[in-house]
């Protein structure tokens, strides 16, 4: 009856946001008087998995199949389903990211389980199993009671503090009988996106919009990002115009980010853009129009020409 949590890693290094999911699962497990079993897929060392004990996992179920090193929604679902059956789990947690969003609905259908996607709170057990999430592109909150026997939550990353303690999880191999059919597709080649900080995991982001005027000015965004150790992002029109690659586009139709700091440069702050970034802890807006809607969502604002403000900001960071 343990709480199951799916843990993600990149080439054998567990993602920080997965530690958060494990701690979240552990806090729920404690309230329910049970334990946490983390499910880890693909090639990874035992010592890396044992460290999950520091975030509250008692046990790791490791499916050591190298075909699971890349996301495959069908195979991941099947592996997670096998773990749930083995543990007779009633609560399953994944992250609300590209993996979790692909797997959780499939698993919910297979287990006939209720699902809250993009949870922002712990379940309120006094009211049943009520979980908070945003709706209408972040304009409102919904409180959803999961009434099914099995409950699935995808947790919005960067929502809770990482609380690290002493501990070492035990690692158990979990055999899952895969056939080619369980994978559905064969990955022939993986082209890794070049960039120092992956956007989805970034704690600091410098993002540019149409106010940057053209791709020739993007060096100013990159200079600041480099000095801060930040990832770069952009608004949709910027990606549509091929000033920047599409994987950098954030918003309703792009990626969702929840960094500690989001610096928006020359971006108007349309609701579709805010939908992807309004979970950021601190927002700084640089815009020459004092009436730009983004200022309403900002913690700090600079009214000025981005092409003049950015070099000065980068210089100030250098001196810091
Ligand atoms: P603009 O709206 O052109 O704004 C440019 C801003 O730069 C202005 O505020 C201006 O004052 C400022 N500026 C100009 N010059 C300077 C300067 N020299 N220095 C400083 N500031 C300057 N958009 C997204 O970003 N992500 C999405 O996922 C997304 N999904 C969408 C989905 C749908 C269904 C629809 C209809 C739209 C979507 N959009 C999305 C588009 C969105 O509505 C906006 O059009 C878009 O976000 C605007 O991009 P922008 O702010 O870069 O450009």
Short mmCIF file of C-alpha atoms and ligand atoms in Angstrom, two decimals:
data_model
loop_
_atom_site.label_atom_id
_atom_site.label_comp_id
_atom_site.label_asym_id
_atom_site.label_seq_id
_atom_site.Cartn_x
_atom_site.Cartn_y
_atom_site.Cartn_z
CA UNK A 1 0.00 0.00 0.00
CA UNK A 2 3.02 2.31 -0.36
CA UNK A 3 2.76 5.63 -2.18
CA UNK A 4 4.40 5.24 -5.59
CA UNK A 5 6.40 8.09 -7.11
CA UNK A 6 7.97 8.09 -10.56
CA UNK A 7 11.52 9.47 -10.44
CA UNK A 8 13.20 10.96 -13.51
CA UNK A 9 16.88 11.17 -14.30
CA UNK A 10 19.07 12.50 -17.09
CA UNK A 11 21.79 10.05 -18.05
CA UNK A 12 21.84 8.58 -14.56
CA UNK A 13 21.60 11.85 -12.61
CA UNK A 14 18.31 12.27 -10.76
CA UNK A 15 16.51 15.53 -11.57
CA UNK A 16 16.12 18.00 -8.73
CA UNK A 17 12.39 18.25 -9.35
CA UNK A 18 12.12 14.49 -8.74
CA UNK A 19 13.56 14.95 -5.25
CA UNK A 20 10.72 17.40 -4.68
CA UNK A 21 8.18 14.82 -5.90
CA UNK A 22 9.65 12.18 -3.58
CA UNK A 23 9.46 14.52 -0.59
CA UNK A 24 5.86 15.39 -1.54
CA UNK A 25 5.01 11.66 -1.73
CA UNK A 26 6.76 11.05 1.60
CA UNK A 27 4.74 13.76 3.35
CA UNK A 28 1.50 12.22 2.03
CA UNK A 29 2.68 8.72 2.99
CA UNK A 30 3.43 9.89 6.51
CA UNK A 31 -0.09 11.29 6.91
CA UNK A 32 -1.52 8.01 5.57
CA UNK A 33 0.74 5.92 7.86
CA UNK A 34 2.54 4.23 4.97
CA UNK A 35 5.85 4.34 3.07
CA UNK A 36 7.17 5.58 -0.29
CA UNK A 37 8.37 3.39 -3.15
CA UNK A 38 10.17 5.32 -5.87
CA UNK A 39 10.13 3.86 -9.38
CA UNK A 40 13.26 4.52 -11.44
CA UNK A 41 13.53 3.45 -15.09
CA UNK A 42 16.62 2.88 -17.23
CA UNK A 43 20.36 2.96 -16.60
CA UNK A 44 21.42 4.52 -13.28
CA UNK A 45 23.73 3.64 -10.39
CA UNK A 46 22.52 2.17 -7.10
CA UNK A 47 24.17 4.97 -5.11
CA UNK A 48 22.20 7.61 -7.04
CA UNK A 49 18.95 5.78 -6.26
CA UNK A 50 19.85 5.19 -2.61
CA UNK A 51 20.10 8.97 -2.18
CA UNK A 52 16.32 9.13 -2.62
CA UNK A 53 16.22 8.04 1.03
CA UNK A 54 17.30 11.58 1.91
CA UNK A 55 13.98 12.80 0.58
CA UNK A 56 11.83 10.19 2.31
CA UNK A 57 11.77 7.14 0.00
CA UNK A 58 12.17 3.86 1.84
CA UNK A 59 12.44 1.72 -1.26
CA UNK A 60 13.40 2.09 -4.92
CA UNK A 61 11.95 -0.22 -7.56
CA UNK A 62 14.45 -0.16 -10.41
CA UNK A 63 13.45 -1.28 -13.90
CA UNK A 64 16.93 -1.60 -15.40
CA UNK A 65 16.04 -1.76 -19.08
CA UNK A 66 18.20 0.51 -21.24
CA UNK A 67 15.34 1.03 -23.71
CA UNK A 68 13.75 3.09 -20.91
CA UNK A 69 16.58 5.65 -21.01
CA UNK A 70 14.44 7.73 -23.37
CA UNK A 71 10.78 8.58 -22.67
CA UNK A 72 8.38 6.04 -24.12
CA UNK A 73 4.88 6.72 -22.78
CA UNK A 74 3.54 3.21 -23.38
CA UNK A 75 6.50 1.37 -21.89
CA UNK A 76 6.79 3.80 -18.95
CA UNK A 77 3.09 3.33 -18.22
CA UNK A 78 3.46 -0.44 -18.32
CA UNK A 79 6.46 -0.32 -15.94
CA UNK A 80 4.63 1.98 -13.53
CA UNK A 81 1.51 -0.18 -13.74
CA UNK A 82 3.59 -3.25 -12.81
CA UNK A 83 5.01 -1.39 -9.79
CA UNK A 84 1.54 -0.27 -8.67
CA UNK A 85 0.23 -3.84 -8.90
CA UNK A 86 3.23 -5.19 -7.00
CA UNK A 87 2.90 -2.67 -4.18
CA UNK A 88 -0.91 -2.61 -4.25
CA UNK A 89 -0.58 1.18 -4.25
CA UNK A 90 -3.53 3.52 -4.05
CA UNK A 91 -1.67 6.81 -4.48
CA UNK A 92 0.64 7.50 -7.42
CA UNK A 93 2.66 10.68 -7.98
CA UNK A 94 4.44 11.86 -11.12
CA UNK A 95 5.78 15.26 -12.07
CA UNK A 96 3.63 17.58 -14.18
CA UNK A 97 6.14 17.69 -17.00
CA UNK A 98 6.49 16.12 -20.42
CA UNK A 99 6.93 12.64 -18.90
CA UNK A 100 4.20 12.87 -16.28
CA UNK A 101 1.73 14.42 -18.70
CA UNK A 102 2.29 11.56 -21.14
CA UNK A 103 2.12 8.76 -18.59
CA UNK A 104 -0.37 9.75 -15.86
CA UNK A 105 -3.51 9.85 -18.07
CA UNK A 106 -2.62 6.47 -19.60
CA UNK A 107 -2.08 4.99 -16.16
CA UNK A 108 -5.31 6.56 -14.89
CA UNK A 109 -7.26 4.94 -17.74
CA UNK A 110 -5.63 1.56 -17.10
CA UNK A 111 -6.26 1.70 -13.33
CA UNK A 112 -9.64 3.46 -13.56
CA UNK A 113 -8.12 6.09 -11.27
CA UNK A 114 -9.04 9.74 -10.73
CA UNK A 115 -6.30 12.17 -11.74
CA UNK A 116 -5.44 15.74 -10.80
CA UNK A 117 -2.97 17.18 -13.30
CA UNK A 118 -0.71 20.02 -12.17
CA UNK A 119 -1.29 19.85 -8.40
CA UNK A 120 -0.21 22.86 -6.35
CA UNK A 121 -1.11 21.53 -2.89
CA UNK A 122 -0.99 18.50 -0.69
CA UNK A 123 -4.26 16.59 -0.74
CA UNK A 124 -6.58 17.82 2.01
CA UNK A 125 -7.35 14.53 3.71
CA UNK A 126 -9.88 16.11 6.10
CA UNK A 127 -12.12 16.86 3.13
CA UNK A 128 -11.58 13.55 1.33
CA UNK A 129 -8.69 13.92 -1.10
CA UNK A 130 -8.99 17.50 -2.28
CA UNK A 131 -6.13 18.85 -4.40
CA UNK A 132 -5.62 22.43 -5.67
CA UNK A 133 -4.64 23.22 -9.26
CA UNK A 134 -4.87 26.17 -11.63
CA UNK A 135 -7.40 26.42 -14.45
CA UNK A 136 -8.07 28.85 -17.33
CA UNK A 137 -4.37 29.44 -18.03
CA UNK A 138 -3.65 30.26 -14.41
CA UNK A 139 -6.54 32.74 -14.02
CA UNK A 140 -8.33 30.70 -11.33
CA UNK A 141 -7.87 27.79 -8.94
CA UNK A 142 -9.90 24.59 -8.84
CA UNK A 143 -10.12 22.28 -5.82
CA UNK A 144 -10.72 18.72 -6.98
CA UNK A 145 -11.74 15.81 -4.78
CA UNK A 146 -10.46 12.48 -6.09
CA UNK A 147 -13.07 9.95 -5.04
CA UNK A 148 -11.81 6.85 -6.87
CA UNK A 149 -10.05 4.07 -4.92
CA UNK A 150 -6.75 4.73 -6.72
CA UNK A 151 -5.62 8.35 -6.94
CA UNK A 152 -3.05 9.89 -9.27
CA UNK A 153 -1.45 13.32 -8.96
CA UNK A 154 0.96 15.06 -11.32
CA UNK A 155 2.83 17.60 -9.19
CA UNK A 156 3.71 21.02 -10.59
CA UNK A 157 7.51 21.26 -10.24
CA UNK A 158 9.10 23.90 -8.04
CA UNK A 159 6.04 24.16 -5.79
CA UNK A 160 7.48 22.95 -2.49
CA UNK A 161 10.80 23.42 -0.70
CA UNK A 162 13.33 20.60 -0.93
CA UNK A 163 13.62 19.21 2.56
CA UNK A 164 16.67 16.95 2.77
CA UNK A 165 17.28 14.66 5.74
CA UNK A 166 19.40 11.61 6.57
CA UNK A 167 18.42 8.36 4.92
CA UNK A 168 19.26 5.67 2.40
CA UNK A 169 16.66 3.88 0.31
CA UNK A 170 16.91 0.17 -0.41
CA UNK A 171 17.10 -0.72 -4.10
CA UNK A 172 15.12 -3.64 -5.53
CA UNK A 173 15.10 -4.80 -9.13
CA UNK A 174 11.66 -4.86 -10.68
CA UNK A 175 11.30 -7.22 -13.63
CA UNK A 176 8.85 -6.04 -16.23
CA UNK A 177 8.13 -8.40 -19.11
CA UNK A 178 8.37 -6.05 -22.11
CA UNK A 179 7.65 -6.98 -25.69
CA UNK A 180 8.35 -4.74 -28.71
CA UNK A 181 4.62 -4.01 -28.74
CA UNK A 182 4.89 -2.34 -25.31
CA UNK A 183 7.24 0.23 -26.81
CA UNK A 184 5.27 0.88 -29.97
CA UNK A 185 8.14 2.86 -31.49
CA UNK A 186 11.87 2.32 -31.90
CA UNK A 187 14.15 5.30 -31.15
CA UNK A 188 16.73 5.42 -33.95
CA UNK A 189 18.56 8.61 -33.09
CA UNK A 190 18.52 11.20 -30.33
CA UNK A 191 19.55 14.77 -31.14
CA UNK A 192 20.34 16.49 -27.89
CA UNK A 193 19.47 20.17 -27.61
CA UNK A 194 22.66 22.14 -27.12
CA UNK A 195 22.59 24.58 -24.26
CA UNK A 196 24.18 24.86 -20.90
CA UNK A 197 21.00 24.85 -18.81
CA UNK A 198 17.91 22.83 -19.88
CA UNK A 199 14.91 25.17 -19.82
CA UNK A 200 12.51 22.84 -17.99
CA UNK A 201 14.92 22.43 -15.06
CA UNK A 202 16.25 25.99 -14.98
CA UNK A 203 16.03 27.99 -11.76
CA UNK A 204 16.94 31.21 -13.58
CA UNK A 205 15.60 32.20 -16.99
CA UNK A 206 16.21 35.21 -19.21
CA UNK A 207 13.47 35.43 -21.83
CA UNK A 208 13.05 37.72 -24.81
CA UNK A 209 10.07 38.91 -26.82
CA UNK A 210 9.42 40.89 -29.96
CA UNK A 211 10.70 43.99 -28.18
CA UNK A 212 14.21 42.63 -28.80
CA UNK A 213 13.64 43.74 -32.41
CA UNK A 214 15.47 40.85 -34.10
CA UNK A 215 17.73 37.81 -33.69
CA UNK A 216 20.81 40.00 -34.15
CA UNK A 217 20.19 41.41 -30.65
CA UNK A 218 19.91 38.03 -28.91
CA UNK A 219 23.55 38.20 -27.84
CA UNK A 220 22.36 40.66 -25.16
CA UNK A 221 19.96 38.03 -23.73
CA UNK A 222 22.64 35.34 -23.94
CA UNK A 223 25.28 37.51 -22.27
CA UNK A 224 23.05 38.15 -19.27
CA UNK A 225 21.98 34.48 -19.12
CA UNK A 226 25.60 33.35 -19.21
CA UNK A 227 26.62 35.69 -16.40
CA UNK A 228 23.69 34.48 -14.26
CA UNK A 229 24.03 30.78 -15.20
CA UNK A 230 20.49 31.04 -16.57
CA UNK A 231 18.63 29.34 -19.43
CA UNK A 232 17.17 31.40 -22.28
CA UNK A 233 13.53 31.41 -23.37
CA UNK A 234 11.28 33.43 -25.66
CA UNK A 235 7.70 34.38 -26.51
CA UNK A 236 5.84 32.53 -29.24
CA UNK A 237 6.07 35.16 -32.02
CA UNK A 238 9.85 35.11 -31.58
CA UNK A 239 9.93 31.34 -32.18
CA UNK A 240 7.38 31.63 -35.01
CA UNK A 241 9.64 34.18 -36.70
CA UNK A 242 12.59 31.76 -36.31
CA UNK A 243 14.54 34.23 -34.22
CA UNK A 244 14.84 31.42 -31.66
CA UNK A 245 14.25 27.65 -31.75
CA UNK A 246 10.75 26.44 -30.86
CA UNK A 247 11.84 24.52 -27.76
CA UNK A 248 12.56 27.90 -26.13
CA UNK A 249 8.99 29.14 -26.53
CA UNK A 250 7.08 29.28 -23.25
CA UNK A 251 3.39 29.81 -22.64
CA UNK A 252 0.05 28.17 -23.25
CA UNK A 253 1.24 26.48 -26.44
CA UNK A 254 4.86 26.12 -25.37
CA UNK A 255 6.71 25.01 -22.27
CA UNK A 256 5.71 25.67 -18.68
CA UNK A 257 8.47 26.92 -16.43
CA UNK A 258 8.54 27.63 -12.69
CA UNK A 259 11.99 29.09 -12.02
CA UNK A 260 13.07 31.08 -8.99
CA UNK A 261 13.70 34.05 -11.30
CA UNK A 262 12.15 34.87 -14.70
CA UNK A 263 13.47 37.98 -16.44
CA UNK A 264 11.13 38.99 -19.27
CA UNK A 265 12.67 41.39 -21.76
CA UNK A 266 10.52 43.13 -24.38
CA UNK A 267 7.57 40.78 -23.77
CA UNK A 268 4.11 42.35 -23.51
CA UNK A 269 2.71 39.83 -21.00
CA UNK A 270 -0.23 38.40 -22.97
CA UNK A 271 -2.27 35.88 -21.00
CA UNK A 272 -1.07 33.06 -23.27
CA UNK A 273 2.53 33.86 -22.37
CA UNK A 274 1.79 34.29 -18.67
CA UNK A 275 0.14 30.84 -18.62
CA UNK A 276 3.57 29.28 -18.97
CA UNK A 277 5.50 31.49 -16.58
CA UNK A 278 3.18 32.75 -13.85
CA UNK A 279 4.39 30.06 -11.44
CA UNK A 280 7.82 31.74 -11.34
CA UNK A 281 8.83 32.76 -7.83
CA UNK A 282 10.15 36.20 -8.86
CA UNK A 283 9.38 37.98 -12.14
CA UNK A 284 11.41 40.93 -13.42
CA UNK A 285 10.03 42.79 -16.44
CA UNK A 286 12.00 45.08 -18.72
CA UNK A 287 9.75 46.94 -21.14
CA UNK A 288 9.77 50.41 -22.65
CA UNK A 289 5.99 50.73 -22.29
CA UNK A 290 4.99 51.46 -18.67
CA UNK A 291 1.46 50.23 -19.52
CA UNK A 292 2.67 46.78 -20.66
CA UNK A 293 0.41 44.16 -18.99
CA UNK A 294 3.42 42.13 -17.81
CA UNK A 295 4.16 44.78 -15.16
CA UNK A 296 0.98 43.70 -13.31
CA UNK A 297 2.46 40.20 -12.86
CA UNK A 298 5.96 41.47 -12.03
CA UNK A 299 7.74 41.67 -8.69
CA UNK A 300 10.22 44.16 -10.14
CA UNK A 301 10.03 46.26 -13.27
CA UNK A 302 12.35 48.41 -15.35
CA UNK A 303 10.77 50.86 -17.78
CA UNK A 304 13.31 51.36 -20.53
CA UNK A 305 14.72 50.29 -23.85
CA UNK A 306 15.88 46.66 -23.59
CA UNK A 307 18.81 47.31 -25.88
CA UNK A 308 20.13 49.89 -23.40
CA UNK A 309 19.05 48.25 -20.13
CA UNK A 310 20.42 44.75 -20.85
CA UNK A 311 24.13 45.67 -21.25
CA UNK A 312 23.96 47.73 -18.08
CA UNK A 313 22.30 44.90 -16.17
CA UNK A 314 24.86 42.37 -17.43
CA UNK A 315 27.65 44.74 -16.42
CA UNK A 316 26.10 45.12 -12.95
CA UNK A 317 25.85 41.32 -12.56
CA UNK A 318 29.51 41.01 -13.61
CA UNK A 319 30.55 43.39 -10.86
CA UNK A 320 28.39 41.67 -8.24
P1 LIG B 1 4.45 41.84 -28.58
O1 LIG B 1 3.05 41.63 -28.17
O2 LIG B 1 4.69 42.47 -29.89
O3 LIG B 1 5.10 42.73 -27.43
C1 LIG B 1 6.37 43.26 -27.50
C2 LIG B 1 6.62 44.04 -26.23
O4 LIG B 1 7.93 44.56 -26.29
C3 LIG B 1 5.66 45.22 -26.03
O5 LIG B 1 5.15 45.18 -24.71
C4 LIG B 1 6.55 46.44 -26.23
O6 LIG B 1 6.17 47.52 -25.38
C5 LIG B 1 7.89 45.91 -25.83
N1 LIG B 1 9.01 46.60 -26.50
C6 LIG B 1 9.11 46.99 -27.79
N2 LIG B 1 10.31 47.53 -28.02
C7 LIG B 1 11.00 47.47 -26.85
C8 LIG B 1 12.30 47.87 -26.45
N3 LIG B 1 13.17 48.43 -27.31
N4 LIG B 1 12.66 47.65 -25.18
C9 LIG B 1 11.80 47.07 -24.29
N5 LIG B 1 10.56 46.71 -24.61
C10 LIG B 1 10.17 46.88 -25.88
N6 LIG B 1 2.45 33.71 -26.83
C11 LIG B 1 3.45 33.19 -26.10
O7 LIG B 1 4.42 33.87 -25.76
N7 LIG B 1 3.41 31.87 -25.72
C12 LIG B 1 2.37 31.06 -26.02
O8 LIG B 1 2.39 29.89 -25.67
C13 LIG B 1 1.31 31.59 -26.79
N8 LIG B 1 0.24 30.82 -27.11
C14 LIG B 1 -0.80 31.39 -27.79
C15 LIG B 1 -1.94 30.63 -28.04
C16 LIG B 1 -3.02 31.19 -28.69
C17 LIG B 1 -4.23 30.34 -28.95
C18 LIG B 1 -2.96 32.53 -29.11
C19 LIG B 1 -4.13 33.16 -29.80
C20 LIG B 1 -1.84 33.30 -28.85
C21 LIG B 1 -0.74 32.75 -28.22
N9 LIG B 1 0.40 33.48 -27.95
C22 LIG B 1 1.39 32.95 -27.20
C23 LIG B 1 0.59 34.86 -28.49
C24 LIG B 1 0.27 35.94 -27.46
O9 LIG B 1 -1.11 36.23 -27.50
C25 LIG B 1 1.05 37.21 -27.75
O10 LIG B 1 0.77 37.62 -29.07
C26 LIG B 1 2.56 37.06 -27.61
O11 LIG B 1 2.88 36.51 -26.34
C27 LIG B 1 3.23 38.41 -27.78
O12 LIG B 1 4.62 38.23 -27.83
P2 LIG B 1 5.56 39.45 -27.43
O13 LIG B 1 5.18 39.95 -26.10
O14 LIG B 1 6.97 38.97 -27.65
O15 LIG B 1 5.30 40.51 -28.57
#
